[in-house]
CSV table of C-alpha atoms in Angstrom, one decimal:
chain,number,residue,atom,x,y,z
G,1,MET,CA,0.0,0.0,0.0
G,2,ASP,CA,1.3,3.4,-0.8
G,3,SER,CA,2.0,6.1,1.8
G,4,ALA,CA,-1.2,8.0,0.9
G,5,GLY,CA,-3.3,4.9,1.3
G,6,GLU,CA,-1.6,4.0,4.6
G,7,GLY,CA,-2.4,7.5,5.9
G,8,GLU,CA,-6.0,7.3,4.9
G,9,ARG,CA,-6.4,3.8,6.3
G,10,THR,CA,-4.9,4.7,9.8
G,11,HIS,CA,-6.5,8.1,10.2
G,12,HIS,CA,-8.5,7.0,13.2
G,13,LEU,CA,-5.7,4.9,14.6
G,14,ARG,CA,-3.5,7.9,15.6
G,15,VAL,CA,-2.2,7.7,19.2
G,16,LEU,CA,-4.6,9.6,21.4
G,17,SER,CA,-3.7,12.3,23.9
G,18,HIS,CA,-3.1,11.0,27.4
G,19,GLU,CA,-5.5,13.7,28.7
G,20,MET,CA,-8.6,11.6,28.3
G,21,ASN,CA,-11.7,10.5,30.3
G,22,PHE,CA,-12.3,6.8,30.7
G,23,CYS,CA,-15.3,4.9,31.8
G,24,VAL,CA,-16.4,1.3,32.4
G,25,PRO,CA,-17.9,0.0,29.2
G,26,ALA,CA,-21.6,-1.0,29.2
G,27,LYS,CA,-23.7,-2.8,26.6
G,28,ARG,CA,-25.4,-0.1,24.4
G,29,ILE,CA,-26.2,-2.0,21.2
G,30,THR,CA,-29.6,-3.7,21.8
G,31,SER,CA,-31.4,-3.0,18.5
G,32,ALA,CA,-30.8,-2.6,14.8
G,33,GLN,CA,-31.0,1.1,15.2
G,34,ASP,CA,-28.3,1.1,17.9
G,35,LEU,CA,-26.1,-0.9,15.5
G,36,ASP,CA,-26.6,1.6,12.7
G,37,THR,CA,-25.7,4.4,15.1
G,38,PHE,CA,-22.6,2.6,16.2
G,39,GLN,CA,-21.4,2.1,12.6
G,40,LYS,CA,-21.3,5.9,12.2
G,41,THR,CA,-19.0,6.5,15.2
G,42,VAL,CA,-15.3,7.2,15.3
G,43,ALA,CA,-14.9,4.1,17.5
G,44,PHE,CA,-16.4,1.8,14.9
G,45,ARG,CA,-14.2,3.3,12.1
G,46,ALA,CA,-11.1,3.0,14.4
G,47,LEU,CA,-11.8,-0.7,15.1
G,48,VAL,CA,-12.4,-1.5,11.4
G,49,GLU,CA,-9.3,0.4,10.3
G,50,PHE,CA,-7.3,-1.4,13.0
G,51,LEU,CA,-8.3,-4.8,11.7
G,52,HIS,CA,-7.7,-3.8,8.1
G,53,THR,CA,-4.3,-2.5,9.1
G,54,LEU,CA,-3.3,-5.7,10.9
G,55,ASN,CA,-4.6,-7.7,7.9
G,56,ASP,CA,-2.5,-5.7,5.5
G,57,THR,CA,0.6,-6.2,7.8
G,58,VAL,CA,0.4,-10.0,7.6
G,59,ARG,CA,-0.3,-10.2,3.8
G,60,GLY,CA,1.8,-13.0,2.5
G,61,ARG,CA,3.5,-13.5,5.9
G,62,SER,CA,4.1,-16.7,7.8
G,63,LYS,CA,4.6,-16.9,11.6
G,64,SER,CA,8.3,-17.6,11.1
G,65,SER,CA,8.7,-14.1,9.6
G,66,VAL,CA,7.4,-12.2,12.6
G,67,ASN,CA,9.6,-9.4,14.0
G,68,PRO,CA,11.1,-10.0,17.5
G,69,PRO,CA,8.4,-9.1,20.0
G,70,SER,CA,8.6,-6.0,22.0
G,71,GLU,CA,8.5,-6.0,25.8
G,72,ASN,CA,4.9,-4.9,25.7
G,73,VAL,CA,4.0,-7.8,23.3
G,74,LYS,CA,5.8,-10.2,25.6
G,75,SER,CA,3.8,-9.0,28.6
G,76,VAL,CA,0.5,-9.7,26.8
G,77,LEU,CA,1.8,-13.2,25.8
G,78,GLU,CA,2.6,-13.8,29.4
G,79,MET,CA,-0.9,-12.8,30.5
G,80,LEU,CA,-2.5,-15.2,28.0
G,81,ASN,CA,-0.2,-18.0,29.2
G,82,ARG,CA,-1.2,-17.3,32.7
G,83,LEU,CA,-4.9,-17.7,31.8
G,84,SER,CA,-4.0,-20.9,30.1
G,85,GLY,CA,-2.4,-22.2,33.3
G,86,TRP,CA,-5.6,-21.5,35.2
G,87,VAL,CA,-7.4,-24.0,33.0
G,88,ASP,CA,-5.3,-26.7,34.6
G,89,MET,CA,-6.3,-25.4,38.1
G,90,TYR,CA,-10.0,-25.9,37.3
G,91,PRO,CA,-10.5,-29.2,35.6
G,92,PRO,CA,-13.9,-30.1,34.2
G,93,VAL,CA,-16.4,-31.5,36.7
G,94,ASP,CA,-18.6,-34.6,36.2
G,95,GLN,CA,-22.0,-33.6,35.1
G,96,SER,CA,-24.9,-35.1,33.1
G,97,SER,CA,-24.8,-32.4,30.3
G,98,ARG,CA,-22.1,-32.8,27.7
G,99,PHE,CA,-21.8,-29.1,26.9
G,100,GLY,CA,-21.3,-26.1,29.2
G,101,ASN,CA,-19.1,-27.6,31.9
G,102,LYS,CA,-19.7,-25.7,35.1
G,103,ALA,CA,-16.0,-25.6,36.0
G,104,PHE,CA,-15.7,-22.8,33.5
G,105,ARG,CA,-17.4,-20.6,36.0
G,106,SER,CA,-14.6,-21.2,38.4
G,107,TRP,CA,-12.0,-20.3,35.7
G,108,PHE,CA,-14.0,-17.2,34.8
G,109,ALA,CA,-14.2,-16.1,38.5
G,110,GLU,CA,-10.4,-16.3,38.6
G,111,LEU,CA,-10.3,-14.1,35.5
G,112,SER,CA,-12.8,-11.6,36.9
G,113,ASP,CA,-11.0,-11.4,40.3
G,114,ASN,CA,-7.7,-10.6,38.6
G,115,ALA,CA,-8.7,-8.6,35.6
G,116,ALA,CA,-8.3,-5.1,37.1
G,117,LYS,CA,-5.0,-6.0,38.7
G,118,MET,CA,-3.7,-7.5,35.4
G,119,MET,CA,-4.4,-4.2,33.6
G,120,GLU,CA,-2.8,-2.2,36.3
G,121,ASP,CA,0.3,-4.4,36.1
G,122,LEU,CA,0.4,-4.2,32.3
G,123,LEU,CA,0.0,-0.4,31.9
G,124,PRO,CA,2.6,2.3,32.6
G,125,ASN,CA,1.9,4.9,35.2
G,126,GLU,CA,0.6,7.5,32.7
G,127,LEU,CA,-2.0,5.1,31.4
G,128,GLN,CA,-3.3,3.7,34.7
G,129,GLU,CA,-6.6,5.6,34.4
G,130,ALA,CA,-7.5,3.3,31.5
G,131,SER,CA,-7.3,0.2,33.6
G,132,SER,CA,-11.0,-0.1,34.5
G,133,GLU,CA,-12.1,0.4,30.9
G,134,LEU,CA,-9.6,-2.1,29.5
G,135,ALA,CA,-10.4,-4.6,32.2
G,136,THR,CA,-14.0,-4.9,31.0
G,137,TYR,CA,-12.9,-5.6,27.4
G,138,TRP,CA,-10.3,-8.1,28.6
G,139,ARG,CA,-12.8,-10.0,30.8
G,140,ASP,CA,-15.4,-10.1,28.1
G,141,SER,CA,-13.0,-11.6,25.6
G,142,PHE,CA,-13.2,-15.1,26.9
G,143,GLY,CA,-16.8,-16.0,26.9
G,144,ASN,CA,-19.9,-15.7,29.2
G,145,GLU,CA,-19.8,-17.4,32.6
G,146,VAL,CA,-23.6,-17.5,32.9
G,147,ARG,CA,-24.4,-19.2,29.6
G,148,ILE,CA,-21.0,-20.9,29.5
G,149,ASP,CA,-20.6,-20.0,25.8
G,150,TYR,CA,-18.3,-18.2,23.5
G,151,GLY,CA,-18.7,-16.6,20.1
G,152,SER,CA,-17.4,-13.9,17.7
G,153,GLY,CA,-18.7,-11.2,19.9
G,154,HIS,CA,-16.2,-12.2,22.6
G,155,GLU,CA,-13.5,-12.3,19.9
G,156,THR,CA,-14.5,-8.8,19.0
G,157,ASN,CA,-13.9,-7.7,22.6
G,158,PHE,CA,-10.4,-9.0,22.3
G,159,ALA,CA,-9.9,-7.1,19.1
G,160,ALA,CA,-11.3,-3.9,20.7
G,161,TRP,CA,-8.9,-4.5,23.7
G,162,LEU,CA,-5.9,-4.6,21.4
G,163,CYS,CA,-7.2,-1.6,19.4
G,164,CYS,CA,-7.5,0.4,22.6
G,165,LEU,CA,-4.0,-0.4,23.6
G,166,TYR,CA,-2.8,0.5,20.2
G,167,ARG,CA,-4.5,3.9,20.2
G,168,LEU,CA,-3.1,4.6,23.7
G,169,GLY,CA,0.4,4.1,22.3
G,170,PHE,CA,1.1,0.9,24.3
G,171,PHE,CA,1.7,-0.8,21.0
G,172,SER,CA,3.5,0.7,18.1
G,173,ALA,CA,3.4,0.3,14.4
G,174,SER,CA,6.3,-2.1,14.6
G,175,ASP,CA,4.2,-4.4,16.8
G,176,ARG,CA,1.5,-4.9,14.2
G,177,ASP,CA,2.7,-8.2,12.8
G,178,ALA,CA,3.3,-9.6,16.3
G,179,LEU,CA,-0.2,-8.7,17.3
G,180,VAL,CA,-1.5,-11.1,14.7
G,181,LEU,CA,1.2,-13.8,14.4
G,182,LEU,CA,2.0,-14.0,18.1
G,183,VAL,CA,-0.7,-12.4,20.3
G,184,PHE,CA,-3.8,-13.3,18.3
G,185,ASP,CA,-2.4,-16.8,17.7
G,186,SER,CA,-1.8,-17.3,21.4
G,187,TYR,CA,-5.3,-16.0,22.1
G,188,LEU,CA,-6.8,-18.5,19.6
G,189,GLN,CA,-4.9,-21.4,21.1
G,190,LEU,CA,-6.2,-20.4,24.6
G,191,MET,CA,-9.7,-20.2,23.3
G,192,ARG,CA,-9.5,-23.6,21.6
G,193,LYS,CA,-8.3,-25.0,25.0
G,194,LEU,CA,-11.2,-23.4,26.8
G,195,GLN,CA,-13.7,-24.6,24.2
G,196,LEU,CA,-12.5,-28.2,24.3
G,197,THR,CA,-11.9,-28.4,28.1
G,198,TYR,CA,-15.2,-26.8,29.1
G,199,MET,CA,-17.2,-27.7,26.0
G,200,LEU,CA,-18.3,-24.1,25.6
G,201,GLU,CA,-21.6,-23.6,23.7
G,202,PRO,CA,-21.3,-21.5,20.5
G,203,ALA,CA,-22.8,-18.1,21.1
G,204,GLY,CA,-25.1,-17.1,18.3
G,205,SER,CA,-24.0,-19.8,15.9
G,206,HIS,CA,-25.4,-19.6,12.3
G,207,GLY,CA,-24.7,-23.2,11.6
G,208,VAL,CA,-23.9,-23.9,7.9
G,209,TRP,CA,-24.3,-20.2,7.2
G,210,GLY,CA,-21.2,-19.4,9.3
G,211,LEU,CA,-17.5,-20.1,8.7
G,212,ASP,CA,-17.1,-21.3,12.2
G,213,ASP,CA,-19.2,-21.6,15.3
G,214,TYR,CA,-16.8,-19.6,17.4
G,215,HIS,CA,-14.4,-17.4,15.4
G,216,PHE,CA,-14.2,-15.1,12.4
G,217,LEU,CA,-10.9,-13.3,12.5
G,218,PRO,CA,-8.7,-16.3,11.8
G,219,PHE,CA,-10.3,-16.5,8.4
G,220,LEU,CA,-9.6,-12.8,7.8
G,221,PHE,CA,-6.0,-12.9,8.8
G,222,GLY,CA,-5.4,-16.4,7.4
G,223,SER,CA,-6.6,-15.4,3.9
G,224,ALA,CA,-4.3,-12.4,4.0
G,225,GLN,CA,-1.3,-14.7,4.9
G,226,LEU,CA,-2.1,-16.9,1.9
G,227,ILE,CA,-2.0,-14.1,-0.7
G,228,ASP,CA,0.7,-14.7,-3.2
G,229,HIS,CA,1.4,-18.1,-1.7
G,230,PRO,CA,3.6,-20.1,-4.2
G,231,ASP,CA,1.5,-23.3,-3.9
G,232,ILE,CA,-1.9,-21.7,-4.4
């Protein structure tokens, strides 16, 4: 992509001023009209541009070509690895129902209890005010503890969490490939582990009309990686 196109694509991804107000996110999209309103906001455009930019970054790229991860990327990978370790702490319980193992609620309680502290430990001093807002996106990235399910909406929360960190300047442009090839890959592995261990129900599955019961972004990023592949 030429420099002009890059500038246009990342217009809404410029690092924000640190003089901002933060709030705990709440569900606001409950109707088609709400969704239409959201699609006209700067937040929506920033998230879409963020995903397009990451997609452009991994075009024709394999995981072996990723740049060495920055310290901030390493910190996020360590957080995801910590969550994976908690799965071993809360093994599935015996129950009559095959799907929706109730041990997931214990794992999720561990996540909820630690989410705010994890954000505080992750962020530098000048970004501490963002902790409570980011903790909500982080917690909602891994499924719903009441329904014991997971779907692309939870995956979107993780993408929004990464986008927020990017706009805050926590990640830089040089981290973009690692956000897909390392961070998102690690997140996907964790989610597969949660899905298989606790037999999470698909949230909002469209059956044969959907690419996958749980995920969407692996198909977006994966198709970009296969562009110009010599064997296709």
